PDB file of C-alpha atoms in Angstrom:
ATOM      1  CA  MET A 295       0.000   0.000   0.000  1.00 60.00           C
ATOM      2  CA  THR A 296       1.233   3.494  -0.816  1.00 57.00           C
ATOM      3  CA  LEU A 297       0.865   6.113   1.875  1.00 67.00           C
ATOM      4  CA  SER A 298      -1.405   9.076   1.269  1.00 78.00           C
ATOM      5  CA  LEU A 299       0.467  11.953   2.871  1.00 88.00           C
ATOM      6  CA  PRO A 300       0.336  14.239   4.653  1.00 95.00           C
ATOM      7  CA  ILE A 301      -1.949  13.074   7.454  1.00 96.00           C
ATOM      8  CA  GLU A 302      -3.575  15.973   9.296  1.00 97.00           C
ATOM      9  CA  THR A 303      -5.067  16.052  12.772  1.00 98.00           C
ATOM     10  CA  ASP A 304      -6.599  18.980  14.646  1.00 98.00           C
ATOM     11  CA  ARG A 305      -3.212  20.484  15.532  1.00 98.00           C
ATOM     12  CA  LEU A 306      -0.634  18.466  13.635  1.00 98.00           C
ATOM     13  CA  ILE A 307       0.665  17.480  10.224  1.00 98.00           C
ATOM     14  CA  LEU A 308       2.344  14.069   9.838  1.00 98.00           C
ATOM     15  CA  ARG A 309       4.403  14.180   6.672  1.00 97.00           C
ATOM     16  CA  PRO A 310       7.439  12.672   4.999  1.00 96.00           C
ATOM     17  CA  TYR A 311      10.824  13.982   6.039  1.00 97.00           C
ATOM     18  CA  ARG A 312      12.614  16.401   3.679  1.00 97.00           C
ATOM     19  CA  GLU A 313      16.175  17.695   3.389  1.00 97.00           C
ATOM     20  CA  THR A 314      15.233  20.886   5.235  1.00 97.00           C
ATOM     21  CA  ASP A 315      14.453  18.817   8.371  1.00 98.00           C
ATOM     22  CA  TYR A 316      18.132  18.073   8.994  1.00 98.00           C
ATOM     23  CA  ASP A 317      18.662  20.688  11.749  1.00 98.00           C
ATOM     24  CA  ASP A 318      15.509  19.621  13.623  1.00 98.00           C
ATOM     25  CA  LEU A 319      16.374  15.944  13.316  1.00 98.00           C
ATOM     26  CA  LEU A 320      19.921  16.658  14.501  1.00 98.00           C
ATOM     27  CA  LYS A 321      18.546  18.386  17.623  1.00 98.00           C
ATOM     28  CA  LEU A 322      16.255  15.435  18.250  1.00 98.00           C
ATOM     29  CA  LEU A 323      18.661  12.551  17.651  1.00 98.00           C
ATOM     30  CA  SER A 324      21.760  14.113  19.208  1.00 97.00           C
ATOM     31  CA  SER A 325      20.057  14.851  22.531  1.00 97.00           C
ATOM     32  CA  ASP A 326      21.052  12.770  25.564  1.00 96.00           C
ATOM     33  CA  GLU A 327      17.605  13.383  27.061  1.00 96.00           C
ATOM     34  CA  VAL A 328      15.770  12.238  23.939  1.00 96.00           C
ATOM     35  CA  CYS A 329      17.967   9.159  23.435  1.00 96.00           C
ATOM     36  CA  ARG A 330      17.761   8.038  27.053  1.00 95.00           C
ATOM     37  CA  TYR A 331      15.283   5.226  26.308  1.00 95.00           C
ATOM     38  CA  LEU A 332      16.170   4.600  22.653  1.00 96.00           C
ATOM     39  CA  LEU A 333      18.228   1.674  21.404  1.00 94.00           C
ATOM     40  CA  HIS A 334      20.975   4.076  20.355  1.00 95.00           C
ATOM     41  CA  GLY A 335      22.796   6.907  22.037  1.00 96.00           C
ATOM     42  CA  PRO A 336      23.026  10.449  20.663  1.00 97.00           C
ATOM     43  CA  LYS A 337      23.903  10.439  16.961  1.00 98.00           C
ATOM     44  CA  SER A 338      26.670  12.360  15.248  1.00 98.00           C
ATOM     45  CA  PRO A 339      25.888  14.856  12.463  1.00 98.00           C
ATOM     46  CA  GLU A 340      26.905  12.273   9.841  1.00 98.00           C
ATOM     47  CA  GLU A 341      24.731   9.576  11.451  1.00 98.00           C
ATOM     48  CA  VAL A 342      21.805  12.006  11.421  1.00 98.00           C
ATOM     49  CA  ARG A 343      22.386  12.662   7.688  1.00 98.00           C
ATOM     50  CA  GLU A 344      22.197   8.907   7.095  1.00 97.00           C
ATOM     51  CA  SER A 345      19.080   8.661   9.288  1.00 97.00           C
ATOM     52  CA  LEU A 346      17.435  11.490   7.371  1.00 98.00           C
ATOM     53  CA  ALA A 347      18.167   9.796   4.032  1.00 97.00           C
ATOM     54  CA  ARG A 348      16.537   6.569   5.302  1.00 96.00           C
ATOM     55  CA  ARG A 349      13.527   8.523   6.588  1.00 96.00           C
ATOM     56  CA  MET A 350      13.070  10.230   3.220  1.00 96.00           C
ATOM     57  CA  ASP A 351      12.930   6.868   1.397  1.00 91.00           C
ATOM     58  CA  ILE A 352       9.246   5.919   1.539  1.00 86.00           C
ATOM     59  CA  PRO A 353       8.682   2.309   0.455  1.00 85.00           C
ATOM     60  CA  PRO A 354       5.234   0.911  -0.309  1.00 86.00           C
ATOM     61  CA  LEU A 355       4.026  -0.869   2.802  1.00 88.00           C
ATOM     62  CA  ASP A 356       3.574  -4.310   1.277  1.00 88.00           C
ATOM     63  CA  THR A 357       6.457  -6.384   2.620  1.00 92.00           C
ATOM     64  CA  ASN A 358       7.359  -7.589   6.105  1.00 96.00           C
ATOM     65  CA  GLY A 359       9.818  -5.328   7.892  1.00 94.00           C
ATOM     66  CA  GLN A 360       9.056  -2.106   6.035  1.00 94.00           C
ATOM     67  CA  ASP A 361       8.559   1.085   7.991  1.00 94.00           C
ATOM     68  CA  HIS A 362       7.737   4.727   7.608  1.00 94.00           C
ATOM     69  CA  THR A 363       8.772   7.542   9.921  1.00 96.00           C
ATOM     70  CA  PHE A 364       6.442  10.530   9.935  1.00 97.00           C
ATOM     71  CA  ALA A 365       7.836  13.970  10.741  1.00 98.00           C
ATOM     72  CA  VAL A 366       5.344  15.618  13.094  1.00 98.00           C
ATOM     73  CA  GLU A 367       4.926  19.366  12.839  1.00 98.00           C
ATOM     74  CA  LEU A 368       2.643  21.848  14.512  1.00 98.00           C
ATOM     75  CA  LYS A 369       0.054  22.863  11.917  1.00 97.00           C
ATOM     76  CA  GLU A 370      -0.137  26.454  13.150  1.00 97.00           C
ATOM     77  CA  THR A 371       3.600  27.226  12.945  1.00 98.00           C
ATOM     78  CA  GLY A 372       5.282  24.396  10.997  1.00 97.00           C
ATOM     79  CA  GLN A 373       7.544  23.707  13.993  1.00 97.00           C
ATOM     80  CA  HIS A 374       9.050  20.194  14.063  1.00 98.00           C
ATOM     81  CA  LEU A 375       7.824  18.465  17.233  1.00 98.00           C
ATOM     82  CA  GLY A 376       9.199  14.976  16.773  1.00 98.00           C
ATOM     83  CA  GLU A 377       8.333  11.829  14.890  1.00 98.00           C
ATOM     84  CA  VAL A 378       6.092   8.796  14.905  1.00 98.00           C
ATOM     85  CA  VAL A 379       7.179   5.584  13.232  1.00 97.00           C
ATOM     86  CA  PHE A 380       5.051   2.797  11.822  1.00 97.00           C
ATOM     87  CA  PHE A 381       6.550  -0.671  11.256  1.00 97.00           C
ATOM     88  CA  LEU A 382       4.826  -3.309   9.157  1.00 97.00           C
ATOM     89  CA  ILE A 383       5.934  -6.407  11.033  1.00 97.00           C
ATOM     90  CA  ASN A 384       3.986  -9.142   9.281  1.00 97.00           C
ATOM     91  CA  THR A 385       1.586  -8.861   6.341  1.00 95.00           C
ATOM     92  CA  GLU A 386       0.125 -12.371   6.709  1.00 96.00           C
ATOM     93  CA  HIS A 387      -0.749 -11.839  10.359  1.00 97.00           C
ATOM     94  CA  ARG A 388      -1.634  -8.152   9.752  1.00 97.00           C
ATOM     95  CA  LEU A 389       0.711  -7.019  12.533  1.00 98.00           C
ATOM     96  CA  GLY A 390       2.164  -3.526  12.919  1.00 98.00           C
ATOM     97  CA  GLU A 391       4.133  -1.578  15.490  1.00 98.00           C
ATOM     98  CA  ILE A 392       4.143   2.050  16.534  1.00 98.00           C
ATOM     99  CA  GLY A 393       6.906   4.133  18.092  1.00 98.00           C
ATOM    100  CA  PHE A 394       7.388   7.823  18.846  1.00 98.00           C
ATOM    101  CA  VAL A 395      10.087  10.320  19.786  1.00 97.00           C
ATOM    102  CA  PHE A 396       9.409  13.985  20.596  1.00 98.00           C
ATOM    103  CA  HIS A 397      11.543  16.975  21.445  1.00 97.00           C
ATOM    104  CA  PRO A 398      11.499  17.741  25.202  1.00 97.00           C
ATOM    105  CA  PHE A 399       9.780  21.101  24.584  1.00 97.00           C
ATOM    106  CA  ALA A 400       6.891  19.259  22.877  1.00 97.00           C
ATOM    107  CA  GLN A 401       6.305  16.707  25.617  1.00 95.00           C
ATOM    108  CA  GLY A 402       3.341  16.882  27.978  1.00 95.00           C
ATOM    109  CA  LYS A 403       1.105  18.764  25.518  1.00 97.00           C
ATOM    110  CA  GLY A 404      -0.751  15.835  23.975  1.00 98.00           C
ATOM    111  CA  TYR A 405       1.109  16.001  20.656  1.00 98.00           C
ATOM    112  CA  ALA A 406       2.490  12.461  20.884  1.00 98.00           C
ATOM    113  CA  ALA A 407      -0.974  11.096  21.698  1.00 98.00           C
ATOM    114  CA  GLU A 408      -2.561  13.000  18.816  1.00 98.00           C
ATOM    115  CA  ALA A 409       0.086  11.872  16.313  1.00 98.00           C
ATOM    116  CA  SER A 410       0.095   8.280  17.588  1.00 98.00           C
ATOM    117  CA  THR A 411      -3.692   8.081  17.341  1.00 98.00           C
ATOM    118  CA  ALA A 412      -3.417   9.127  13.689  1.00 97.00           C
ATOM    119  CA  VAL A 413      -0.877   6.351  13.050  1.00 97.00           C
ATOM    120  CA  LEU A 414      -3.018   3.769  14.854  1.00 98.00           C
ATOM    121  CA  ARG A 415      -5.955   4.893  12.691  1.00 97.00           C
ATOM    122  CA  PHE A 416      -3.773   4.518   9.600  1.00 95.00           C
ATOM    123  CA  GLY A 417      -2.742   0.985  10.633  1.00 96.00           C
ATOM    124  CA  PHE A 418      -6.174  -0.273  11.546  1.00 97.00           C
ATOM    125  CA  GLU A 419      -8.386   1.619   9.108  1.00 95.00           C
ATOM    126  CA  SER A 420      -6.188   2.135   6.029  1.00 93.00           C
ATOM    127  CA  LEU A 421      -4.043  -1.001   6.173  1.00 94.00           C
ATOM    128  CA  GLY A 422      -6.621  -3.270   7.802  1.00 96.00           C
ATOM    129  CA  LEU A 423      -4.240  -4.480  10.483  1.00 97.00           C
ATOM    130  CA  TYR A 424      -5.435  -6.972  13.070  1.00 98.00           C
ATOM    131  CA  ARG A 425      -2.954  -6.021  15.797  1.00 98.00           C
ATOM    132  CA  MET A 426      -0.667  -3.101  16.651  1.00 98.00           C
ATOM    133  CA  ILE A 427       2.028  -3.221  19.304  1.00 98.00           C
ATOM    134  CA  GLY A 428       4.303  -0.743  21.040  1.00 98.00           C
ATOM    135  CA  ARG A 429       7.609  -1.900  22.557  1.00 98.00           C
ATOM    136  CA  LEU A 430       9.654   0.155  24.979  1.00 97.00           C
ATOM    137  CA  ASP A 431      12.222   0.177  27.733  1.00 97.00           C
ATOM    138  CA  ALA A 432      10.156  -0.898  30.739  1.00 97.00           C
ATOM    139  CA  SER A 433      11.587   1.944  32.825  1.00 96.00           C
ATOM    140  CA  ASN A 434      10.122   4.519  30.409  1.00 97.00           C
ATOM    141  CA  THR A 435       7.009   5.219  32.458  1.00 97.00           C
ATOM    142  CA  ALA A 436       5.959   8.288  30.451  1.00 97.00           C
ATOM    143  CA  SER A 437       5.760   6.315  27.187  1.00 98.00           C
ATOM    144  CA  ALA A 438       4.019   3.422  28.958  1.00 98.00           C
ATOM    145  CA  ALA A 439       1.432   5.880  30.276  1.00 98.00           C
ATOM    146  CA  LEU A 440       0.909   7.257  26.772  1.00 98.00           C
ATOM    147  CA  LEU A 441       0.360   3.799  25.279  1.00 98.00           C
ATOM    148  CA  THR A 442      -2.165   3.104  28.032  1.00 98.00           C
ATOM    149  CA  ARG A 443      -3.988   6.394  27.300  1.00 97.00           C
ATOM    150  CA  LEU A 444      -4.139   5.380  23.642  1.00 98.00           C
ATOM    151  CA  GLY A 445      -6.104   2.291  24.696  1.00 98.00           C
ATOM    152  CA  MET A 446      -3.290  -0.225  24.420  1.00 98.00           C
ATOM    153  CA  ARG A 447      -2.858  -2.813  27.147  1.00 98.00           C
ATOM    154  CA  LYS A 448       0.363  -4.057  28.644  1.00 98.00           C
ATOM    155  CA  GLU A 449       0.825  -7.639  27.514  1.00 98.00           C
ATOM    156  CA  ALA A 450       4.365  -8.486  28.488  1.00 98.00           C
ATOM    157  CA  HIS A 451       7.320  -7.499  30.609  1.00 98.00           C
ATOM    158  CA  PHE A 452      10.530  -9.204  29.518  1.00 98.00           C
ATOM    159  CA  VAL A 453      13.233  -9.122  32.161  1.00 98.00           C
ATOM    160  CA  ARG A 454      16.747  -8.246  30.965  1.00 98.00           C
ATOM    161  CA  ASN A 455      16.016  -9.448  27.439  1.00 94.00           C
ATOM    162  CA  GLU A 456      18.039  -6.862  25.497  1.00 93.00           C
ATOM    163  CA  LYS A 457      21.481  -5.426  25.926  1.00 95.00           C
ATOM    164  CA  VAL A 458      21.138  -1.721  25.182  1.00 95.00           C
ATOM    165  CA  LYS A 459      24.099   0.642  25.378  1.00 95.00           C
ATOM    166  CA  GLY A 460      26.084  -2.011  27.220  1.00 95.00           C
ATOM    167  CA  GLU A 461      23.435  -2.769  29.871  1.00 96.00           C
ATOM    168  CA  TRP A 462      20.735  -5.402  30.133  1.00 97.00           C
ATOM    169  CA  THR A 463      17.316  -3.773  30.043  1.00 97.00           C
ATOM    170  CA  ASP A 464      13.745  -4.867  30.569  1.00 98.00           C
ATOM    171  CA  GLU A 465      11.258  -4.480  27.748  1.00 98.00           C
ATOM    172  CA  ALA A 466       7.510  -3.849  27.997  1.00 98.00           C
ATOM    173  CA  VAL A 467       5.124  -4.699  25.179  1.00 98.00           C
ATOM    174  CA  PHE A 468       1.738  -3.027  24.775  1.00 98.00           C
ATOM    175  CA  ALA A 469      -0.879  -4.079  22.214  1.00 98.00           C
ATOM    176  CA  MET A 470      -4.264  -3.344  20.732  1.00 98.00           C
ATOM    177  CA  LEU A 471      -6.464  -5.480  18.474  1.00 98.00           C
ATOM    178  CA  ASP A 472      -8.647  -4.123  15.677  1.00 98.00           C
ATOM    179  CA  ASP A 473     -11.876  -4.768  17.586  1.00 98.00           C
ATOM    180  CA  GLU A 474     -10.458  -2.846  20.571  1.00 98.00           C
ATOM    181  CA  TRP A 475      -9.627   0.046  18.233  1.00 98.00           C
ATOM    182  CA  LYS A 476     -13.186   0.012  16.861  1.00 97.00           C
ATOM    183  CA  ALA A 477     -14.592   0.049  20.406  1.00 97.00           C
ATOM    184  CA  LEU A 478     -12.775   3.281  21.351  1.00 94.00           C
TER     185      LEU A 478
END
């Protein structure tokens, strides 16, 4: 399936990344605070250039393992707030995953919830997914709270199952089924 972009919500625009997003993406991905719970540490300028190039490549979502990262901007000002990513995990089982990363100044204002809801809607209503998951460092209580507010339920807590930045970490998995989405 080819994405129909941009996706607009009341306050936000979810759109493909463009070359002009480099400075905003550098601020986001080079921040210790932002990268605290990510699988990678702060990225160098060259790593951010490579990340931006990958984000700008928008494949059709028809094969297992494909993903799309949406740049999230404030509709009123065009300010880059962060990003929401959609992963197509398995086409046969109609399984997707959502993730999100926002600048510290944009946190606590409902932007991540608004953008994530739009991506859940895309997964369930446009792609016809059966199940969407969200995986995170189990110590990231703010993101866990957001997934819960979105209507996802915690399904698993894996103890020391991944080595991240040289340390064993716990992982939490949240999920929602299509009938749960419809019931919201």
